[in-house]
Coordinates of C-alpha atoms and ligand atoms in Angstrom, one line a residue:
Chain S
X480 CA -258.1 -90.6 -59.4
X481 CA -261.6 -91.8 -59.1
X482 CA -260.4 -93.9 -56.2
X483 CA -259.3 -90.8 -54.4
X484 CA -262.7 -89.1 -54.7
X485 CA -264.6 -92.0 -53.1
X486 CA -262.0 -92.2 -50.4
X487 CA -262.5 -88.5 -49.7
X488 CA -266.0 -89.1 -48.4
X489 CA -265.7 -91.9 -46.0
X490 CA -268.5 -90.6 -43.9
X491 CA -271.2 -91.2 -46.5
X492 CA -271.7 -95.0 -46.3
X493 CA -271.0 -95.0 -42.6
X494 CA -273.7 -92.4 -42.0
X495 CA -276.2 -94.2 -44.1
X496 CA -275.6 -97.4 -42.1
X497 CA -275.8 -95.5 -38.8
X498 CA -279.2 -94.0 -39.8
X499 CA -280.6 -97.3 -41.1
X500 CA -279.6 -99.8 -38.5
X501 CA -280.6 -98.2 -35.2
X502 CA -284.2 -97.8 -36.4
X503 CA -284.6 -101.5 -37.0
X504 CA -282.7 -102.4 -33.9
X505 CA -284.8 -100.0 -31.9
X506 CA -288.0 -101.6 -33.1
X507 CA -286.7 -105.0 -32.2
X508 CA -285.6 -103.7 -28.8
X509 CA -289.1 -102.3 -28.1
X510 CA -290.7 -105.6 -29.2
X511 CA -288.4 -107.5 -26.8
X512 CA -289.3 -105.2 -23.9
X513 CA -293.0 -105.4 -24.5
X514 CA -292.8 -109.2 -24.9
X515 CA -290.8 -109.4 -21.6
X516 CA -293.4 -107.3 -19.8
X517 CA -296.2 -109.6 -21.2
X518 CA -294.5 -112.7 -20.0
X519 CA -293.9 -111.1 -16.6
X520 CA -297.6 -110.1 -16.3
X521 CA -298.6 -113.6 -17.3
X522 CA -296.4 -115.2 -14.7
X523 CA -297.6 -112.8 -12.0
X524 CA -301.3 -113.4 -12.9
X525 CA -301.2 -117.2 -13.1
X526 CA -299.8 -116.8 -9.6
X527 CA -296.1 -117.4 -9.2
X528 CA -295.6 -117.1 -5.5
X529 CA -295.7 -113.4 -4.4
X530 CA -294.6 -112.1 -7.8
X531 CA -295.9 -108.5 -8.3
X532 CA -297.2 -107.5 -11.7
X533 CA -295.4 -104.7 -13.6
X534 CA -298.3 -102.4 -12.7
X535 CA -297.8 -103.0 -9.0
X536 CA -294.1 -102.4 -9.4
X537 CA -294.7 -99.2 -11.3
X538 CA -297.1 -98.0 -8.5
X539 CA -294.5 -98.8 -5.9
X540 CA -291.9 -96.9 -8.0
X541 CA -294.3 -93.9 -8.1
X542 CA -294.6 -94.1 -4.3
X543 CA -290.9 -94.2 -3.7
X544 CA -290.3 -91.4 -6.2
X545 CA -293.0 -89.3 -4.6
X546 CA -291.7 -89.6 -1.0
X547 CA -288.1 -89.0 -2.2
X548 CA -286.7 -92.3 -1.0
X549 CA -285.7 -93.6 -4.5
X550 CA -283.9 -90.4 -5.3
X551 CA -282.1 -90.3 -2.0
X552 CA -281.1 -94.0 -2.3
X553 CA -279.9 -93.6 -5.9
X554 CA -277.9 -90.5 -5.0
X555 CA -276.3 -92.2 -2.0
X556 CA -275.3 -95.2 -4.2
X557 CA -274.1 -93.0 -7.0
X558 CA -272.0 -90.8 -4.7
X559 CA -270.2 -93.9 -3.3
X560 CA -269.6 -95.4 -6.7
X561 CA -268.4 -92.2 -8.4
X562 CA -266.1 -91.4 -5.5
X563 CA -264.6 -94.9 -5.4
X564 CA -264.5 -95.1 -9.2
X565 CA -262.8 -91.8 -9.7
X566 CA -260.2 -92.4 -7.0
X567 CA -259.6 -95.9 -8.4
X568 CA -259.1 -94.9 -12.0
X569 CA -257.1 -91.7 -11.2
X570 CA -254.6 -93.8 -9.3
X571 CA -254.8 -96.7 -11.8
X572 CA -253.8 -94.6 -14.8
X573 CA -250.4 -93.4 -13.5
X574 CA -249.7 -96.8 -11.9
X575 CA -250.5 -98.6 -15.1
X576 CA -248.3 -96.2 -17.1
X577 CA -245.4 -96.8 -14.6
X578 CA -245.8 -100.5 -14.9
X579 CA -245.9 -100.5 -18.7
X580 CA -243.0 -98.0 -19.1
X581 CA -240.5 -99.0 -16.4
X582 CA -239.5 -102.6 -16.0
X583 CA -238.6 -102.0 -12.4
X584 CA -242.1 -100.6 -11.5
X585 CA -243.6 -103.5 -13.3
X586 CA -241.5 -106.1 -11.4
X587 CA -242.4 -104.5 -8.1
X588 CA -246.1 -104.0 -8.6
X589 CA -247.2 -106.8 -10.9
X590 CA -247.3 -109.6 -8.2
X591 CA -249.7 -107.5 -6.1
X592 CA -251.9 -106.4 -8.9
X593 CA -252.2 -109.9 -10.3
X594 CA -252.8 -111.4 -6.9
X595 CA -255.5 -108.9 -5.7
X596 CA -257.1 -109.1 -9.1
X597 CA -257.9 -112.8 -8.5
X598 CA -259.8 -111.9 -5.2
X599 CA -263.3 -110.7 -5.9
X600 CA -263.6 -107.3 -4.3
X601 CA -266.6 -108.5 -2.3
X602 CA -264.4 -110.9 -0.5
X603 CA -262.6 -107.9 0.9
X604 CA -265.7 -106.6 2.6
X605 CA -265.4 -108.5 5.9
X606 CA -261.8 -107.3 6.2
X607 CA -262.7 -103.8 5.3
X608 CA -265.5 -103.7 7.9
X609 CA -263.3 -105.0 10.6
X610 CA -260.5 -102.6 9.8
X611 CA -262.5 -99.5 8.7
X612 CA -265.7 -99.8 10.5
X613 CA -269.2 -99.7 9.0
X614 CA -269.3 -96.1 7.8
X615 CA -268.8 -94.9 4.3
X616 CA -265.1 -95.6 4.2
X617 CA -265.1 -99.4 3.8
X618 CA -267.7 -99.2 1.0
X619 CA -265.9 -96.6 -0.9
X620 CA -262.6 -98.4 -0.3
X621 CA -264.0 -101.7 -1.8
X622 CA -265.3 -99.8 -4.8
X623 CA -262.0 -98.0 -5.2
X624 CA -260.2 -101.3 -5.2
X625 CA -262.5 -102.9 -7.7
X626 CA -262.2 -99.9 -10.1
X627 CA -258.4 -99.6 -9.5
X628 CA -257.6 -103.2 -10.3
X629 CA -259.5 -103.5 -13.5
X630 CA -258.3 -100.1 -14.8
X631 CA -254.7 -100.7 -13.8
X632 CA -254.4 -103.9 -15.8
X633 CA -255.8 -102.6 -19.0
X634 CA -253.7 -99.4 -18.8
X635 CA -250.6 -101.4 -18.3
X636 CA -251.6 -103.7 -21.1
X637 CA -252.2 -100.7 -23.4
X638 CA -248.8 -99.3 -22.7
X639 CA -247.1 -102.6 -23.3
X640 CA -248.9 -103.2 -26.5
X641 CA -248.1 -99.8 -28.1
X642 CA -246.8 -100.5 -31.6
X643 CA -243.0 -100.4 -31.6
X644 CA -242.8 -99.0 -35.1
X645 CA -244.7 -95.9 -33.9
X646 CA -242.2 -95.4 -31.1
X647 CA -239.4 -95.8 -33.6
X648 CA -241.1 -93.4 -36.0
X649 CA -241.2 -90.8 -33.3
X650 CA -237.6 -91.6 -32.2
X651 CA -236.1 -91.1 -35.7
X652 CA -237.9 -87.7 -35.9
X653 CA -235.9 -86.7 -32.9
X654 CA -238.4 -87.3 -30.1
X655 CA -237.1 -87.6 -26.5
X656 CA -238.4 -90.3 -24.1
X657 CA -240.7 -87.7 -22.6
X658 CA -242.2 -86.7 -25.9
X659 CA -242.6 -90.3 -26.9
X660 CA -244.4 -91.0 -23.7
X661 CA -246.7 -88.0 -24.0
X662 CA -247.3 -87.9 -27.7
X663 CA -247.2 -91.6 -28.7
X664 CA -247.7 -93.9 -25.7
X665 CA -250.5 -91.9 -24.1
X666 CA -252.7 -91.5 -27.2
X667 CA -251.9 -95.0 -28.4
X668 CA -253.1 -96.6 -25.1
X669 CA -256.2 -94.4 -24.6
X670 CA -258.5 -97.0 -26.1
X671 CA -257.2 -99.6 -23.7
X672 CA -257.6 -97.2 -20.7
X673 CA -261.2 -96.4 -21.7
X674 CA -262.1 -100.0 -22.0
X675 CA -260.5 -100.6 -18.6
X676 CA -262.6 -97.7 -17.2
X677 CA -265.8 -99.2 -18.5
X678 CA -264.9 -102.6 -17.0
X679 CA -263.9 -100.9 -13.8
X680 CA -267.2 -99.0 -13.6
X681 CA -269.2 -102.1 -14.1
X682 CA -267.4 -104.0 -11.4
X683 CA -267.5 -101.0 -9.1
X684 CA -271.3 -100.7 -9.5
X685 CA -271.8 -104.4 -8.9
X686 CA -269.6 -104.3 -5.8
X687 CA -271.3 -101.3 -4.4
X688 CA -274.8 -102.7 -4.4
X689 CA -273.5 -105.9 -2.7
X690 CA -271.6 -103.8 -0.2
X691 CA -274.8 -101.9 0.7
X692 CA -276.6 -105.2 1.2
X693 CA -274.3 -105.9 4.1
X694 CA -274.1 -102.6 6.0
X695 CA -275.6 -99.3 5.1
X696 CA -278.2 -96.7 6.3
X697 CA -279.2 -95.7 2.8
X698 CA -278.7 -96.7 -0.8
X699 CA -280.3 -98.9 -3.3
X700 CA -278.8 -102.1 -1.9
X701 CA -279.8 -101.1 1.6
X702 CA -283.4 -100.4 0.5
X703 CA -283.6 -103.9 -1.1
X704 CA -282.2 -105.5 2.0
X705 CA -284.9 -103.8 4.1
X706 CA -287.6 -104.8 1.7
X707 CA -286.4 -108.4 1.9
X708 CA -287.1 -108.3 5.7
X709 CA -290.7 -107.2 5.0
X710 CA -291.2 -109.5 2.1
X711 CA -291.8 -106.4 0.0
X712 CA -291.1 -107.8 -3.5
X713 CA -292.3 -104.7 -5.3
X714 CA -289.6 -102.5 -3.7
X715 CA -287.0 -105.2 -4.5
X716 CA -288.0 -105.0 -8.1
X717 CA -287.9 -101.2 -8.1
X718 CA -284.4 -101.4 -6.7
X719 CA -283.3 -103.9 -9.2
X720 CA -284.6 -101.9 -12.1
X721 CA -283.1 -98.7 -10.8
X722 CA -279.7 -100.4 -10.4
X723 CA -279.9 -101.7 -14.0
X724 CA -281.0 -98.4 -15.5
X725 CA -278.3 -96.4 -13.7
X726 CA -275.6 -99.0 -14.5
X727 CA -276.6 -98.9 -18.2
X728 CA -276.7 -95.1 -18.3
X729 CA -273.2 -94.8 -16.8
X730 CA -271.9 -97.4 -19.2
X731 CA -273.4 -95.6 -22.2
X732 CA -271.9 -92.3 -21.1
X733 CA -268.4 -93.8 -20.9
X734 CA -269.0 -95.6 -24.3
X735 CA -269.8 -92.2 -25.7
X736 CA -266.6 -90.7 -24.3
X737 CA -264.7 -93.7 -25.7
X738 CA -266.2 -93.2 -29.2
X739 CA -265.3 -89.5 -29.1
X740 CA -261.8 -90.0 -27.9
X741 CA -260.8 -93.0 -30.1
X742 CA -262.6 -92.1 -33.3
X743 CA -259.2 -92.4 -35.1
X744 CA -259.1 -96.2 -34.6
X745 CA -259.6 -98.5 -37.5
X746 CA -262.7 -100.5 -36.7
X747 CA -263.5 -103.7 -38.5
Chain I
X1303 CA -214.9 -89.4 -51.3
X1304 CA -215.9 -89.4 -47.6
X1305 CA -218.2 -92.2 -46.5
X1306 CA -221.4 -90.8 -45.0
X1307 CA -222.5 -94.1 -43.7
X1308 CA -220.1 -97.0 -43.2
X1309 CA -221.1 -100.5 -42.3
X1310 CA -218.0 -102.3 -41.0
X1311 CA -218.0 -106.0 -40.8
X1312 CA -221.6 -106.2 -39.5
X1313 CA -222.9 -109.4 -38.0
X1314 CA -226.4 -109.7 -36.7
X1315 CA -227.6 -112.8 -35.1
X1316 CA -230.9 -113.6 -33.4
X1317 CA -231.1 -116.3 -30.8
X1318 CA -233.4 -119.2 -31.8
X1319 CA -234.6 -122.3 -30.2
X1320 CA -232.0 -124.4 -31.9
X1321 CA -228.8 -122.2 -31.9
X1322 CA -228.7 -118.8 -33.6
X1323 CA -230.1 -117.3 -36.8
X1324 CA -227.6 -115.2 -38.8
X1325 CA -229.5 -112.3 -40.3
X1326 CA -226.4 -110.5 -41.5
X1327 CA -223.1 -112.2 -42.0
X1328 CA -220.0 -109.9 -42.1
X1329 CA -221.5 -107.1 -44.2
X1330 CA -219.2 -104.2 -45.1
X1331 CA -220.5 -101.3 -47.2
X1332 CA -219.6 -97.6 -47.6
X1333 CA -222.2 -95.1 -48.8
X1334 CA -220.6 -91.9 -49.9
X1335 CA -221.8 -88.5 -48.9
X1336 CA -224.6 -87.4 -51.3
X1337 CA -224.6 -90.8 -52.9
X1338 CA -227.8 -92.5 -54.0
X1339 CA -227.7 -96.3 -53.4
X1340 CA -230.5 -98.8 -53.8
X1341 CA -230.5 -102.2 -52.0
X1342 CA -232.2 -105.2 -53.6
X1343 CA -232.3 -108.8 -52.5
X1344 CA -234.7 -111.6 -51.7
X1345 CA -237.2 -111.3 -48.9
X1346 CA -235.5 -111.9 -45.5
X1347 CA -232.0 -111.1 -46.6
X1348 CA -231.6 -108.4 -44.0
X1349 CA -232.2 -105.2 -46.0
X1350 CA -234.5 -103.7 -43.3
X1351 CA -232.2 -104.8 -40.6
X1352 CA -229.2 -103.1 -42.2
X1353 CA -231.1 -99.9 -42.7
X1354 CA -232.4 -99.9 -39.2
X1355 CA -228.8 -100.0 -38.0
X1356 CA -228.0 -96.9 -40.0
X1357 CA -231.1 -95.3 -38.4
X1358 CA -229.7 -96.2 -34.9
X1359 CA -232.7 -98.4 -34.0
X1360 CA -230.9 -101.7 -34.1
X1361 CA -227.5 -102.6 -32.8
X1362 CA -225.2 -105.0 -34.6
X1363 CA -224.1 -108.1 -32.8
X1364 CA -220.6 -107.3 -33.9
X1365 CA -219.0 -104.8 -36.2
X1366 CA -219.8 -101.1 -36.2
X1367 CA -221.9 -98.6 -38.1
X1368 CA -220.3 -95.1 -38.6
X1369 CA -222.1 -92.0 -39.6
X1370 CA -219.7 -89.2 -40.7
X1371 CA -216.9 -91.3 -39.3
X1372 CA -218.3 -91.6 -35.8
X1373 CA -220.3 -94.5 -34.3
X1374 CA -224.1 -94.0 -34.7
X1375 CA -225.3 -92.0 -31.8
X1376 CA -228.7 -93.6 -31.9
X1377 CA -231.7 -92.3 -33.9
X1378 CA -231.9 -88.6 -34.8
X1379 CA -233.6 -86.3 -37.2
X1380 CA -230.5 -86.0 -39.3
X1381 CA -231.4 -89.4 -40.7
X1382 CA -235.0 -89.5 -41.9
X1383 CA -236.6 -93.0 -42.1
X1384 CA -239.5 -94.2 -44.1
X1385 CA -240.6 -97.4 -42.6
X1386 CA -241.8 -100.4 -44.6
X1387 CA -245.0 -100.4 -42.5
X1388 CA -245.9 -96.7 -42.9
X1389 CA -245.9 -96.1 -39.1
X1390 CA -248.3 -93.2 -39.3
X1391 CA -249.7 -92.0 -36.0
X1392 CA -253.3 -93.0 -36.4
X1393 CA -254.7 -90.4 -34.1
X1394 CA -253.2 -87.5 -36.1
X1395 CA -254.4 -86.1 -39.4
X1396 CA -252.0 -86.1 -42.4
X1397 CA -251.0 -82.6 -41.6
X1398 CA -250.4 -83.3 -37.9
X1399 CA -248.4 -86.4 -38.9
X1400 CA -246.2 -84.3 -41.2
X1401 CA -245.8 -81.6 -38.5
X1402 CA -244.7 -84.1 -35.8
X1403 CA -241.0 -83.9 -36.6
X1404 CA -241.2 -80.1 -37.4
X1405 CA -242.7 -79.5 -33.9
X1406 CA -239.7 -81.2 -32.3
X1407 CA -237.4 -78.8 -34.2
X1408 CA -239.0 -75.8 -32.4
X1409 CA -239.7 -74.0 -35.6
X1410 CA -241.9 -70.9 -35.5
X1411 CA -245.6 -71.9 -36.3
X1412 CA -245.9 -70.3 -39.7
X1413 CA -242.5 -71.8 -40.9
X1414 CA -243.8 -75.1 -39.6
X1415 CA -247.1 -74.8 -41.4
X1416 CA -245.3 -73.7 -44.6
X1417 CA -242.9 -76.7 -44.7
X1418 CA -245.6 -79.2 -43.9
X1419 CA -247.8 -77.7 -46.6
X1420 CA -244.9 -78.0 -49.1
X1421 CA -244.2 -81.6 -48.2
X1422 CA -247.8 -82.6 -48.4
X1423 CA -248.1 -80.9 -51.8
X1424 CA -245.0 -82.7 -53.1
X1425 CA -246.6 -86.1 -52.5
X1426 CA -250.0 -84.9 -53.8
X1427 CA -252.0 -85.2 -50.6
X1428 CA -253.1 -81.5 -50.3
X1429 CA -256.8 -82.5 -50.6
X1430 CA -256.4 -84.9 -47.7
X1431 CA -254.4 -82.8 -45.3
X1432 CA -257.0 -83.0 -42.6
X1433 CA -257.9 -86.7 -43.1
X1434 CA -257.1 -89.3 -40.6
X1435 CA -254.9 -92.2 -41.7
X1436 CA -257.7 -94.7 -41.4
X1437 CA -259.5 -93.0 -44.3
X1438 CA -256.4 -93.3 -46.6
X1439 CA -255.6 -96.0 -49.1
X1440 CA -252.3 -97.9 -48.7
X1441 CA -250.6 -95.8 -51.3
X1442 CA -251.8 -92.6 -49.7
X1443 CA -250.5 -93.7 -46.3
X1444 CA -247.2 -94.3 -47.8
X1445 CA -247.1 -90.9 -49.4
X1446 CA -248.0 -89.3 -46.1
X1447 CA -245.1 -91.2 -44.5
X1448 CA -242.8 -89.9 -47.3
X1449 CA -244.0 -86.3 -46.7
X1450 CA -243.3 -86.7 -42.9
X1451 CA -239.7 -87.7 -43.6
X1452 CA -239.1 -85.1 -46.3
X1453 CA -240.5 -82.3 -44.1
X1454 CA -237.7 -82.3 -41.6
X1455 CA -235.2 -82.2 -44.5
X1456 CA -232.7 -84.8 -43.2
X1457 CA -229.2 -85.1 -44.6
X1458 CA -229.7 -88.8 -45.0
X1459 CA -232.8 -90.5 -46.2
X1460 CA -233.3 -94.1 -45.3
X1461 CA -236.2 -95.5 -47.3
X1462 CA -237.6 -99.0 -46.9
X1463 CA -239.6 -99.9 -50.0
X1464 CA -241.3 -96.5 -49.9
X1465 CA -243.0 -96.8 -53.2
X1466 CA -244.0 -100.5 -52.8
X1467 CA -247.8 -99.9 -52.4
X1468 CA -248.1 -97.3 -55.1
X1469 CA -249.7 -97.6 -58.5
X1470 CA -247.3 -97.4 -61.5
X1471 CA -248.1 -93.8 -62.4
X1472 CA -247.7 -92.3 -58.9
X1473 CA -244.6 -94.5 -58.4
X1474 CA -242.9 -93.0 -61.5
X1475 CA -243.9 -89.5 -60.4
X1476 CA -242.5 -89.9 -57.0
X1477 CA -239.3 -91.5 -58.3
X1478 CA -238.7 -88.4 -60.5
X1479 CA -239.6 -86.1 -57.7
X1480 CA -237.2 -87.9 -55.4
X1481 CA -234.4 -87.7 -57.9
X1482 CA -235.2 -84.1 -58.5
X1483 CA -235.0 -83.1 -54.8
X1484 CA -232.0 -85.3 -54.4
X1485 CA -230.1 -83.6 -57.2
X1486 CA -231.0 -80.1 -55.8
X1487 CA -230.4 -80.8 -52.2
X1488 CA -227.9 -83.6 -52.5
X1489 CA -228.9 -85.8 -49.6
X1490 CA -227.5 -89.2 -49.1
X1491 CA -230.1 -91.8 -49.9
X1492 CA -230.3 -95.5 -49.0
X1493 CA -233.3 -96.9 -50.7
X1494 CA -234.6 -100.5 -50.4
X1495 CA -236.7 -101.9 -53.1
X1496 CA -238.0 -105.1 -54.6
X1497 CA -238.2 -103.6 -58.0
X1498 CA -235.1 -104.1 -60.1
X1499 CA -236.2 -101.4 -62.6
X1500 CA -236.6 -98.9 -59.8
X1501 CA -233.3 -99.9 -58.3
X1502 CA -231.4 -99.2 -61.5
X1503 CA -233.3 -96.0 -62.4
X1504 CA -232.6 -94.3 -59.1
X1505 CA -229.2 -95.4 -58.1
X1506 CA -225.6 -94.7 -58.8
X1507 CA -224.9 -98.1 -57.3
X1508 CA -227.2 -101.0 -56.7
X1509 CA -226.3 -103.2 -53.7
X1510 CA -227.5 -106.8 -54.4
X1511 CA -227.9 -108.8 -51.3
X1512 CA -228.2 -112.5 -50.8
X1513 CA -230.1 -114.4 -48.1
X1514 CA -229.3 -117.2 -45.6
X1515 CA -227.1 -115.8 -44.3
X1516 CA -227.8 -112.2 -45.3
X1517 CA -224.7 -110.7 -47.1
X1518 CA -223.7 -108.4 -49.9
X1519 CA -223.7 -110.5 -53.1
X1520 CA -222.6 -108.0 -55.7
X1521 CA -222.4 -104.2 -56.2
X1522 CA -223.5 -103.0 -59.6
X1523 CA -222.4 -99.6 -60.8
X1524 CA -225.0 -97.7 -62.8
X1525 CA -223.0 -95.5 -65.2
X1526 CA -225.9 -93.5 -66.4
X1527 CA -225.8 -89.7 -66.0
X1528 CA -228.2 -87.7 -63.9
X1529 CA -230.7 -86.4 -64.4
X1530 CA -232.2 -89.7 -65.4
X1531 CA -235.0 -89.5 -68.0
X1532 CA -237.8 -91.8 -69.1
X1533 CA -235.8 -92.4 -72.4
X1534 CA -233.0 -93.9 -70.4
X1535 CA -235.3 -96.6 -69.2
X1536 CA -235.5 -97.8 -72.8
X1537 CA -231.8 -97.6 -73.6
X1538 CA -229.7 -100.7 -74.2
X1539 CA -227.3 -99.7 -71.4
X1540 CA -230.2 -99.6 -68.9
X1541 CA -231.3 -103.0 -70.1
X1542 CA -227.8 -104.4 -69.7
X1543 CA -227.5 -103.1 -66.1
X1544 CA -231.0 -104.3 -65.2
X1545 CA -230.1 -107.7 -66.5
X1546 CA -227.0 -107.8 -64.4
X1547 CA -228.9 -106.9 -61.3
X1548 CA -231.7 -109.3 -62.1
X1549 CA -229.2 -112.0 -62.6
X1550 CA -227.5 -111.1 -59.3
X1551 CA -230.9 -111.3 -57.4
X1552 CA -232.4 -114.3 -59.0
X1553 CA -229.5 -116.6 -59.8
X1554 CA -227.7 -116.6 -56.5
X1555 CA -225.3 -119.3 -55.8
X1556 CA -226.0 -121.2 -52.6
X1557 CA -224.0 -120.1 -49.6
X1558 CA -221.2 -122.4 -48.5
Ligands
ATP418 N1 -236.5 -109.7 -33.9 C1 -236.1 -110.7 -34.7 N2 -236.0 -112.0 -34.2 C2 -235.6 -113.0 -35.0 N3 -235.4 -112.9 -36.3 C3 -235.5 -111.6 -36.9 C4 -235.9 -110.5 -36.1 N4 -235.9 -109.4 -36.9 C5 -235.6 -109.9 -38.2 N5 -235.3 -111.2 -38.1 C6 -234.9 -112.1 -39.2 O1 -233.9 -111.4 -39.9 C7 -234.0 -111.6 -41.3 C8 -233.9 -110.3 -42.0 O2 -235.0 -109.5 -41.8 P1 -235.3 -108.2 -42.6 O3 -236.6 -107.6 -42.1 O4 -234.1 -107.3 -42.4 O5 -235.4 -108.7 -44.0 P2 -235.7 -107.9 -45.4 O6 -234.6 -108.1 -46.3 O7 -236.0 -106.5 -45.1 O8 -237.0 -108.6 -46.0 P3 -238.3 -108.1 -46.8 O9 -237.8 -107.8 -48.1 O10 -239.2 -109.2 -46.7 O11 -238.7 -106.8 -46.1 C9 -235.3 -112.3 -41.6 O12 -235.0 -113.6 -41.9 C10 -236.0 -112.2 -40.2 O13 -236.7 -113.4 -40.0
MG419 MG1 -237.8 -105.3 -45.1

């Protein structure tokens, strides 16, 4: 029975590891950032063509924050990405379930999904602009497509990969198809869906910035495009850093949700 | 005696690259109402396949499976199954796993809770009722699966090596518990095991199967009275029957 008592407190060793590891990793992460900034300063001071120093970029960032441009651009970009991402995943989840659950739906939809998945969403931009004009619609549409395609495939894969024994276990307990779907297939494929959403968000964010480079009146991509015309490298750097930080934040938020919702998974 | 489950001339083949693989070759077997049979045989002889047909999860290639004289209507809660691979829902706690089948019966909540509690206690998992399967050992997972099947109180229990991952002590405890509930509630039990001792201790009849192709090799009657006791395990009669089963399993003539 000693075995049982140790098994009763699975949190203890895990918690210790969780407390010990991040501190060391955090220190290493900080060292890496400081080193990176030093190398950057060094490169800028020994005179790499037009490269601003970190201080100059920070000053520029302060300026852009003060006059509200950065906030406005970031909000514009975020609004587009969230709108497209939400619509994309909200449609992808039912479509993915349909494809995984019904062979007919799968047969009908799979060729399109697989085909459009091989086209980088950016390649759709010219078409979108011609058909939908240069307003918000084509940008949101392209992001929607990027998010939809990556989510739909992983949702579908998740449904297909549900352990057949679990379905049988529910069936012999008297579960109907509906119950099996809601109580077994949906929870069992949640991890796949969340991974798909993260991939989808990443690709939506990348697509958005590129879409704004081409045609926009505001947004982080647009600001960088303008700065390029004036050879304003500091603004370009501010834009790049903002894109990176926002992308990272969104990814971490989803990762947190994923951990919360799929805590039951056995992790190696 | 009425047959609760009847396998009539069952053939099961699987298509292979080179022809077909015969998993079960003309198997006929009747399990009487309220009978306790165990099934032993070498790995791959089709024990799980046969059981899954009684559960209504696998269809025979030819022949038929009858439950109460009628063709199996598919899976249902009247026949509880304990799978060889536990098959616990990993996102549900032990209690929620056990309650899964009870919820489908539309029992009132406190009745449901009471029956789940009882089943969990029976397998000795009360202290782990709120634990997730990933935190359980193999034996504990197996006990949880047993509790889940017991809870819905099925007329037929189909058990696929349910005590395989347990330590010797828990195994003996659960064997006695199983016999105890069986003699009180008189379910029909089909119980697969690799353990010849266990097969003889539990059953009124031991079905010995042979492999390649899977078939019934021999049926050994166990003429020991119930309730079975630990002393019986040491009796000469028990040793004789165990030898007979052992011989049937390990000295099988090659198939023609
Ligand atoms: N889906 C399948 N496709 C092909 N062959 C299969 C399939 N399912 C089972 N078999 C074969 O049928 C035979 C019987 O399988 P089964 O699982 O019933 O054996 P078993 O007696 O339960 O073995 P064990 O004691 O190892 O659990 C095996 O040889 C297996 O390879
Ligand atoms: Mg088996």
